Amino acid sequence: MLKIVVGGQLSKNENAKLIEEFGEGKVEVKILGDLQAAMAVKNKTADYYLGSCQTGAGGALAMAIAMLGYDKCISVAMVGKVLDDEEIVKAIADGKIAFGFVPEAAHTVIPVIMKELLKNVQE
């Protein structure tokens, strides 16, 4: 079972629903405050962090960057720019575990993230 925490400043409930929808019954999703969510990943009680805010970076990833390090985090959708699927897949392959995005892009990036993360989940 993949454990995902949802943080960030906006659309936490909506993001959690999308993660569950695209999680194919193989995910456990918790909505937490940013600090608690980042700490859950750092302490390995959660596998991944997803968060959204108006910029896709600041409010979405600030605590994750502080707790996990910049090298473990990525903004996959910012105002005016959404990474393409291949860039998101590469980021996951490169070890990114915290993903930030603008709420408007949730329907675009969450399915890509979930599809890739689920490739390593055992039945």
Coordinates of N, CA, C and O in Angstrom, one line a residue:
M1 N 0.9 -1.2 0.0 CA 0.0 0.0 0.0 C 0.9 1.2 0.0 O 1.8 1.4 0.8
L2 N 0.6 2.1 -0.9 CA 1.4 3.4 -1.1 C 0.8 4.4 -0.1 O -0.5 4.6 -0.1
K3 N 1.6 5.0 0.7 CA 1.1 6.0 1.6 C 1.5 7.4 1.1 O 2.6 7.8 1.0
I4 N 0.4 8.2 0.9 CA 0.6 9.6 0.4 C 0.0 10.6 1.3 O -1.2 10.4 1.8
V5 N 0.7 11.7 1.6 CA 0.2 12.7 2.4 C -0.1 13.9 1.5 O 0.7 14.2 0.5
V6 N -1.2 14.6 1.8 CA -1.5 15.8 1.0 C -1.3 17.0 1.9 O -1.9 17.1 3.0
G7 N -0.5 18.0 1.5 CA -0.3 19.2 2.2 C -0.6 20.4 1.3 O -1.5 20.3 0.4
G8 N 0.1 21.5 1.4 CA -0.1 22.7 0.6 C -1.2 23.6 1.2 O -1.7 23.3 2.2
Q9 N -1.4 24.6 0.5 CA -2.3 25.6 1.0 C -3.7 25.6 0.3 O -4.7 26.2 0.9
L10 N -3.9 24.9 -0.8 CA -5.2 25.0 -1.5 C -5.6 23.6 -1.9 O -4.8 22.7 -2.2
S11 N -6.9 23.4 -2.0 CA -7.6 22.2 -2.6 C -7.1 20.9 -2.1 O -7.1 19.9 -2.8
K12 N -6.9 20.8 -0.8 CA -6.4 19.5 -0.2 C -7.4 18.4 -0.4 O -7.1 17.3 -0.7
N13 N -8.7 18.7 -0.1 CA -9.7 17.6 -0.2 C -9.9 17.2 -1.7 O -9.9 16.0 -1.9
E14 N -9.9 18.1 -2.6 CA -10.0 17.8 -4.0 C -8.8 16.9 -4.5 O -8.9 15.9 -5.2
N15 N -7.6 17.3 -4.0 CA -6.4 16.6 -4.4 C -6.4 15.2 -3.8 O -6.0 14.2 -4.5
A16 N -6.8 15.0 -2.6 CA -6.9 13.7 -2.0 C -7.9 12.8 -2.7 O -7.6 11.6 -3.0
K17 N -9.0 13.4 -3.2 CA -10.0 12.6 -3.9 C -9.4 12.1 -5.3 O -9.6 11.0 -5.7
L18 N -8.6 13.0 -5.9 CA -8.0 12.6 -7.2 C -6.9 11.5 -7.0 O -6.8 10.6 -7.8
I19 N -6.2 11.7 -5.9 CA -5.2 10.6 -5.6 C -5.8 9.3 -5.4 O -5.4 8.3 -5.9
E20 N -6.9 9.3 -4.6 CA -7.6 8.0 -4.4 C -8.2 7.5 -5.6 O -8.1 6.3 -5.9
E21 N -8.8 8.4 -6.5 CA -9.4 7.9 -7.7 C -8.4 7.3 -8.6 O -8.6 6.2 -9.2
F22 N -7.2 7.8 -8.7 CA -6.2 7.3 -9.6 C -5.2 6.3 -8.9 O -4.3 5.8 -9.5
G23 N -5.5 6.1 -7.6 CA -4.7 5.2 -6.8 C -5.0 3.7 -7.0 O -4.4 2.8 -6.4
E24 N -6.1 3.4 -7.7 CA -6.5 2.0 -8.0 C -6.6 1.2 -6.8 O -6.3 0.0 -6.8
G25 N -7.0 1.7 -5.7 CA -7.2 1.0 -4.4 C -5.9 0.6 -3.8 O -5.9 -0.2 -2.8
K26 N -4.8 1.1 -4.2 CA -3.5 0.8 -3.7 C -2.8 1.9 -2.9 O -1.6 1.9 -2.7
V27 N -3.6 2.9 -2.5 CA -3.1 4.0 -1.8 C -3.9 4.3 -0.5 O -5.1 4.1 -0.4
E28 N -3.1 4.8 0.5 CA -3.7 5.3 1.7 C -3.4 6.8 1.7 O -2.2 7.2 1.6
V29 N -4.4 7.7 1.7 CA -4.2 9.1 1.6 C -4.6 9.8 2.9 O -5.6 9.5 3.5
K30 N -3.7 10.7 3.4 CA -4.0 11.5 4.6 C -3.8 13.0 4.3 O -2.8 13.3 3.6
I31 N -4.7 13.8 4.7 CA -4.6 15.2 4.6 C -4.0 15.7 5.9 O -4.6 15.5 7.0
L32 N -2.9 16.4 5.8 CA -2.2 17.0 7.0 C -1.8 18.4 6.8 O -1.8 18.9 5.6
G33 N -1.4 19.1 7.8 CA -0.8 20.4 7.7 C 0.6 20.2 7.1 O 1.1 19.1 7.1
D34 N 1.1 21.2 6.5 CA 2.4 21.1 5.7 C 3.5 20.5 6.6 O 4.2 19.6 6.1
L35 N 3.7 21.0 7.8 CA 4.8 20.5 8.6 C 4.6 19.0 8.9 O 5.5 18.2 8.8
Q36 N 3.4 18.7 9.3 CA 3.1 17.3 9.7 C 3.3 16.4 8.4 O 3.8 15.2 8.5
A37 N 2.8 16.8 7.3 CA 3.0 16.0 6.0 C 4.4 15.8 5.7 O 4.8 14.7 5.4
A38 N 5.2 16.9 5.7 CA 6.6 16.8 5.4 C 7.3 15.9 6.4 O 8.2 15.0 6.0
M39 N 7.0 16.0 7.7 CA 7.6 15.2 8.7 C 7.2 13.7 8.5 O 8.0 12.8 8.7
A40 N 6.0 13.4 8.1 CA 5.6 12.0 7.8 C 6.5 11.4 6.8 O 6.9 10.2 6.9
V41 N 6.8 12.1 5.7 CA 7.6 11.6 4.7 C 9.1 11.4 5.2 O 9.7 10.4 5.0
K42 N 9.5 12.4 5.9 CA 10.9 12.4 6.4 C 11.0 11.2 7.4 O 12.1 10.5 7.4
N43 N 10.0 10.9 8.2 CA 10.1 9.9 9.2 C 9.7 8.5 8.6 O 9.6 7.5 9.3
K44 N 9.4 8.5 7.3 CA 9.0 7.3 6.5 C 7.7 6.7 7.0 O 7.5 5.5 6.8
T45 N 6.8 7.5 7.6 CA 5.4 7.0 7.8 C 4.5 7.3 6.6 O 3.4 6.8 6.6
A46 N 5.1 8.0 5.7 CA 4.4 8.2 4.4 C 5.5 8.1 3.3 O 6.7 8.4 3.6
D47 N 5.0 7.8 2.1 CA 6.0 7.6 1.0 C 6.2 8.8 0.2 O 7.3 9.1 -0.3
Y48 N 5.1 9.6 0.0 CA 5.1 10.7 -0.9 C 4.3 11.9 -0.4 O 3.3 11.6 0.3
Y49 N 4.6 13.1 -0.8 CA 3.9 14.3 -0.5 C 3.4 15.0 -1.7 O 4.2 15.1 -2.7
L50 N 2.2 15.4 -1.8 CA 1.6 16.2 -2.9 C 1.0 17.4 -2.3 O 0.2 17.3 -1.3
G51 N 1.2 18.6 -2.8 CA 0.6 19.8 -2.3 C 0.4 20.8 -3.4 O 1.1 20.8 -4.4
S52 N -0.6 21.7 -3.2 CA -0.9 22.7 -4.2 C -1.0 24.1 -3.5 O -1.4 24.2 -2.3
C53 N -0.7 25.1 -4.3 CA -0.9 26.5 -3.9 C -1.0 27.3 -5.1 O -0.9 26.8 -6.3
Q54 N -1.1 28.6 -5.0 CA -1.3 29.5 -6.1 C -0.1 29.6 -7.1 O -0.3 29.9 -8.3
T55 N 1.1 29.3 -6.6 CA 2.2 29.3 -7.5 C 2.8 27.9 -7.9 O 3.5 27.8 -8.8
G56 N 2.4 26.9 -7.1 CA 2.9 25.5 -7.4 C 4.2 25.3 -6.7 O 4.8 24.2 -6.9
A57 N 4.7 26.3 -5.9 CA 6.0 26.1 -5.3 C 6.0 26.5 -3.8 O 6.1 25.7 -3.0
G58 N 5.8 27.8 -3.6 CA 5.9 28.3 -2.2 C 5.1 27.6 -1.2 O 5.6 26.8 -0.4
G59 N 3.8 27.9 -1.2 CA 2.9 27.3 -0.2 C 2.7 25.8 -0.4 O 2.3 25.1 0.5
A60 N 3.0 25.3 -1.6 CA 2.8 23.9 -1.8 C 4.0 23.1 -1.3 O 3.9 22.0 -0.8
L61 N 5.2 23.6 -1.4 CA 6.4 22.9 -1.1 C 7.4 23.4 -0.1 O 8.4 22.8 0.2
A62 N 7.1 24.6 0.5 CA 8.0 25.2 1.4 C 8.5 24.3 2.6 O 9.7 24.1 2.8
M63 N 7.5 23.7 3.2 CA 7.9 22.8 4.4 C 8.6 21.5 3.9 O 9.5 21.0 4.5
A64 N 8.1 21.0 2.7 CA 8.7 19.8 2.2 C 10.2 20.1 1.8 O 11.1 19.2 2.1
I65 N 10.5 21.2 1.2 CA 11.8 21.6 0.9 C 12.7 21.7 2.2 O 13.8 21.2 2.3
A66 N 12.1 22.3 3.2 CA 12.8 22.5 4.5 C 13.1 21.2 5.1 O 14.2 21.0 5.7
M67 N 12.2 20.3 5.1 CA 12.3 19.0 5.8 C 13.0 17.9 5.0 O 13.7 17.1 5.6
L68 N 12.8 17.9 3.7 CA 13.3 16.8 2.9 C 14.5 17.2 2.0 O 15.2 16.3 1.6
G69 N 14.7 18.5 1.8 CA 15.7 19.0 1.0 C 15.2 19.3 -0.4 O 14.3 18.6 -1.0
Y70 N 15.8 20.3 -1.0 CA 15.4 20.7 -2.4 C 15.5 19.6 -3.4 O 14.7 19.5 -4.3
D71 N 16.5 18.8 -3.3 CA 16.7 17.7 -4.3 C 15.6 16.6 -4.3 O 15.6 15.8 -5.2
K72 N 14.8 16.6 -3.3 CA 13.7 15.6 -3.2 C 12.3 16.2 -3.6 O 11.3 15.5 -3.6
C73 N 12.3 17.5 -4.0 CA 11.1 18.2 -4.3 C 11.1 18.7 -5.7 O 12.1 19.1 -6.2
I74 N 9.9 18.9 -6.3 CA 9.8 19.4 -7.6 C 8.4 20.1 -7.8 O 7.4 19.6 -7.3
S75 N 8.4 21.2 -8.4 CA 7.1 21.9 -8.9 C 6.8 21.3 -10.2 O 7.6 21.5 -11.2
V76 N 5.7 20.6 -10.3 CA 5.4 20.0 -11.6 C 4.4 20.8 -12.4 O 4.2 20.6 -13.6
A77 N 3.8 21.8 -11.7 CA 2.9 22.7 -12.5 C 2.9 24.1 -11.8 O 2.5 24.2 -10.6
M78 N 3.4 25.1 -12.5 CA 3.4 26.4 -12.0 C 2.5 27.3 -12.8 O 2.0 26.8 -13.8
V79 N 2.3 28.5 -12.4 CA 1.5 29.4 -13.2 C 2.2 29.6 -14.6 O 3.3 29.9 -14.7
G80 N 1.4 29.2 -15.6 CA 1.9 29.3 -17.0 C 2.8 28.2 -17.5 O 3.2 28.2 -18.6
K81 N 3.1 27.2 -16.6 CA 3.9 26.1 -17.1 C 3.6 24.8 -16.4 O 3.6 24.7 -15.1
V82 N 3.3 23.7 -17.1 CA 3.1 22.4 -16.6 C 4.1 21.5 -17.2 O 4.2 21.5 -18.4
L83 N 4.8 20.8 -16.4 CA 5.8 19.8 -17.0 C 5.1 18.8 -17.8 O 4.0 18.4 -17.5
D84 N 5.7 18.3 -18.9 CA 5.1 17.3 -19.6 C 5.3 16.0 -18.9 O 6.0 15.8 -18.0
D85 N 4.5 15.0 -19.4 CA 4.5 13.7 -18.7 C 5.9 13.1 -18.6 O 6.3 12.5 -17.5
E86 N 6.7 13.2 -19.6 CA 8.1 12.6 -19.5 C 8.9 13.3 -18.5 O 9.7 12.6 -17.8
E87 N 8.8 14.6 -18.3 CA 9.5 15.3 -17.3 C 9.1 14.9 -15.9 O 10.0 14.7 -15.0
I88 N 7.8 14.6 -15.7 CA 7.3 14.2 -14.4 C 7.8 12.8 -14.1 O 8.3 12.5 -13.0
V89 N 7.8 11.9 -15.1 CA 8.3 10.5 -15.0 C 9.8 10.5 -14.6 O 10.2 9.8 -13.7
K90 N 10.5 11.4 -15.3 CA 12.0 11.5 -15.0 C 12.2 12.0 -13.6 O 13.1 11.5 -12.9
A91 N 11.4 12.9 -13.2 CA 11.6 13.4 -11.8 C 11.4 12.3 -10.8 O 12.2 12.2 -9.8
I92 N 10.4 11.5 -11.0 CA 10.2 10.4 -10.1 C 11.3 9.4 -10.1 O 11.8 8.9 -9.1
A93 N 11.8 9.1 -11.3 CA 12.9 8.2 -11.5 C 14.2 8.8 -10.8 O 15.0 8.0 -10.3
D94 N 14.3 10.1 -10.8 CA 15.4 10.8 -10.2 C 15.3 10.9 -8.7 O 16.2 11.5 -8.0
G95 N 14.2 10.3 -8.1 CA 14.1 10.3 -6.7 C 13.3 11.4 -6.0 O 13.3 11.5 -4.8
K96 N 12.5 12.2 -6.8 CA 11.7 13.2 -6.2 C 10.5 12.5 -5.5 O 9.9 11.5 -5.9
I97 N 10.2 13.0 -4.2 CA 9.2 12.4 -3.4 C 8.1 13.4 -3.0 O 7.2 13.0 -2.3
A98 N 8.4 14.7 -3.3 CA 7.4 15.7 -2.9 C 7.1 16.5 -4.2 O 8.0 17.0 -4.9
F99 N 5.8 16.7 -4.5 CA 5.4 17.3 -5.7 C 4.4 18.5 -5.4 O 3.5 18.4 -4.7
G100 N 4.8 19.6 -6.0 CA 3.9 20.8 -5.9 C 3.3 21.2 -7.2 O 3.9 21.0 -8.2
F101 N 2.1 21.8 -7.1 CA 1.4 22.2 -8.3 C 0.3 23.2 -8.0 O -0.1 23.3 -6.9
V102 N -0.1 23.9 -9.1 CA -1.2 24.8 -8.9 C -2.5 24.0 -9.0 O -2.5 23.0 -9.7
P103 N -3.5 24.4 -8.3 CA -4.7 23.6 -8.3 C -5.3 23.4 -9.6 O -5.9 22.3 -9.9
E104 N -5.2 24.3 -10.5 CA -5.8 24.2 -11.9 C -5.2 23.0 -12.6 O -5.8 22.5 -13.6
A105 N -4.0 22.6 -12.3 CA -3.3 21.5 -13.0 C -3.5 20.2 -12.3 O -3.0 19.2 -12.8
A106 N -4.2 20.1 -11.2 CA -4.3 18.8 -10.5 C -4.8 17.7 -11.4 O -4.3 16.6 -11.3
H107 N -5.8 18.0 -12.2 CA -6.4 16.9 -13.0 C -5.4 16.5 -14.1 O -5.6 15.4 -14.7
T108 N -4.4 17.3 -14.4 CA -3.4 16.9 -15.4 C -2.2 16.2 -14.8 O -1.8 15.1 -15.3
V109 N -1.7 16.6 -13.6 CA -0.5 16.1 -13.1 C -0.7 14.9 -12.1 O 0.1 14.0 -12.1
I110 N -1.8 14.9 -11.4 CA -2.0 13.8 -10.4 C -2.1 12.4 -11.1 O -1.5 11.5 -10.7
P111 N -2.9 12.3 -12.2 CA -2.9 11.0 -12.9 C -1.5 10.5 -13.4 O -1.2 9.3 -13.3
V112 N -0.7 11.4 -13.9 CA 0.6 11.1 -14.3 C 1.5 10.6 -13.1 O 2.1 9.6 -13.2
I113 N 1.4 11.4 -12.1 CA 2.2 11.0 -10.9 C 1.8 9.6 -10.4 O 2.6 8.8 -10.1
M114 N 0.5 9.5 -10.2 CA 0.0 8.2 -9.6 C 0.3 7.0 -10.5 O 0.7 6.0 -10.0
K115 N 0.1 7.2 -11.8 CA 0.4 6.0 -12.7 C 1.9 5.6 -12.5 O 2.2 4.4 -12.5
E116 N 2.8 6.5 -12.4 CA 4.2 6.2 -12.3 C 4.5 5.6 -10.9 O 5.2 4.6 -10.8
L117 N 3.9 6.2 -9.9 CA 4.2 5.7 -8.5 C 3.7 4.3 -8.3 O 4.3 3.5 -7.6
L118 N 2.6 4.0 -9.0 CA 1.9 2.7 -8.8 C 2.7 1.6 -9.5 O 2.5 0.4 -9.2
K119 N 3.6 1.9 -10.4 CA 4.4 0.9 -11.1 C 5.2 0.1 -10.1 O 5.6 -1.1 -10.4
N120 N 5.6 0.6 -9.0 CA 6.4 -0.1 -8.0 C 5.7 -0.6 -6.8 O 6.3 -1.1 -5.9
V121 N 4.4 -0.6 -6.9 CA 3.6 -1.1 -5.8 C 3.2 -2.5 -6.0 O 2.7 -2.9 -7.0
Q122 N 3.5 -3.4 -5.0 CA 3.2 -4.8 -5.1 C 1.7 -5.0 -4.8 O 1.1 -4.3 -4.0
E123 N 1.2 -6.0 -5.5 CA -0.2 -6.3 -5.3 C -0.5 -6.8 -3.9 O 0.3 -7.5 -3.3

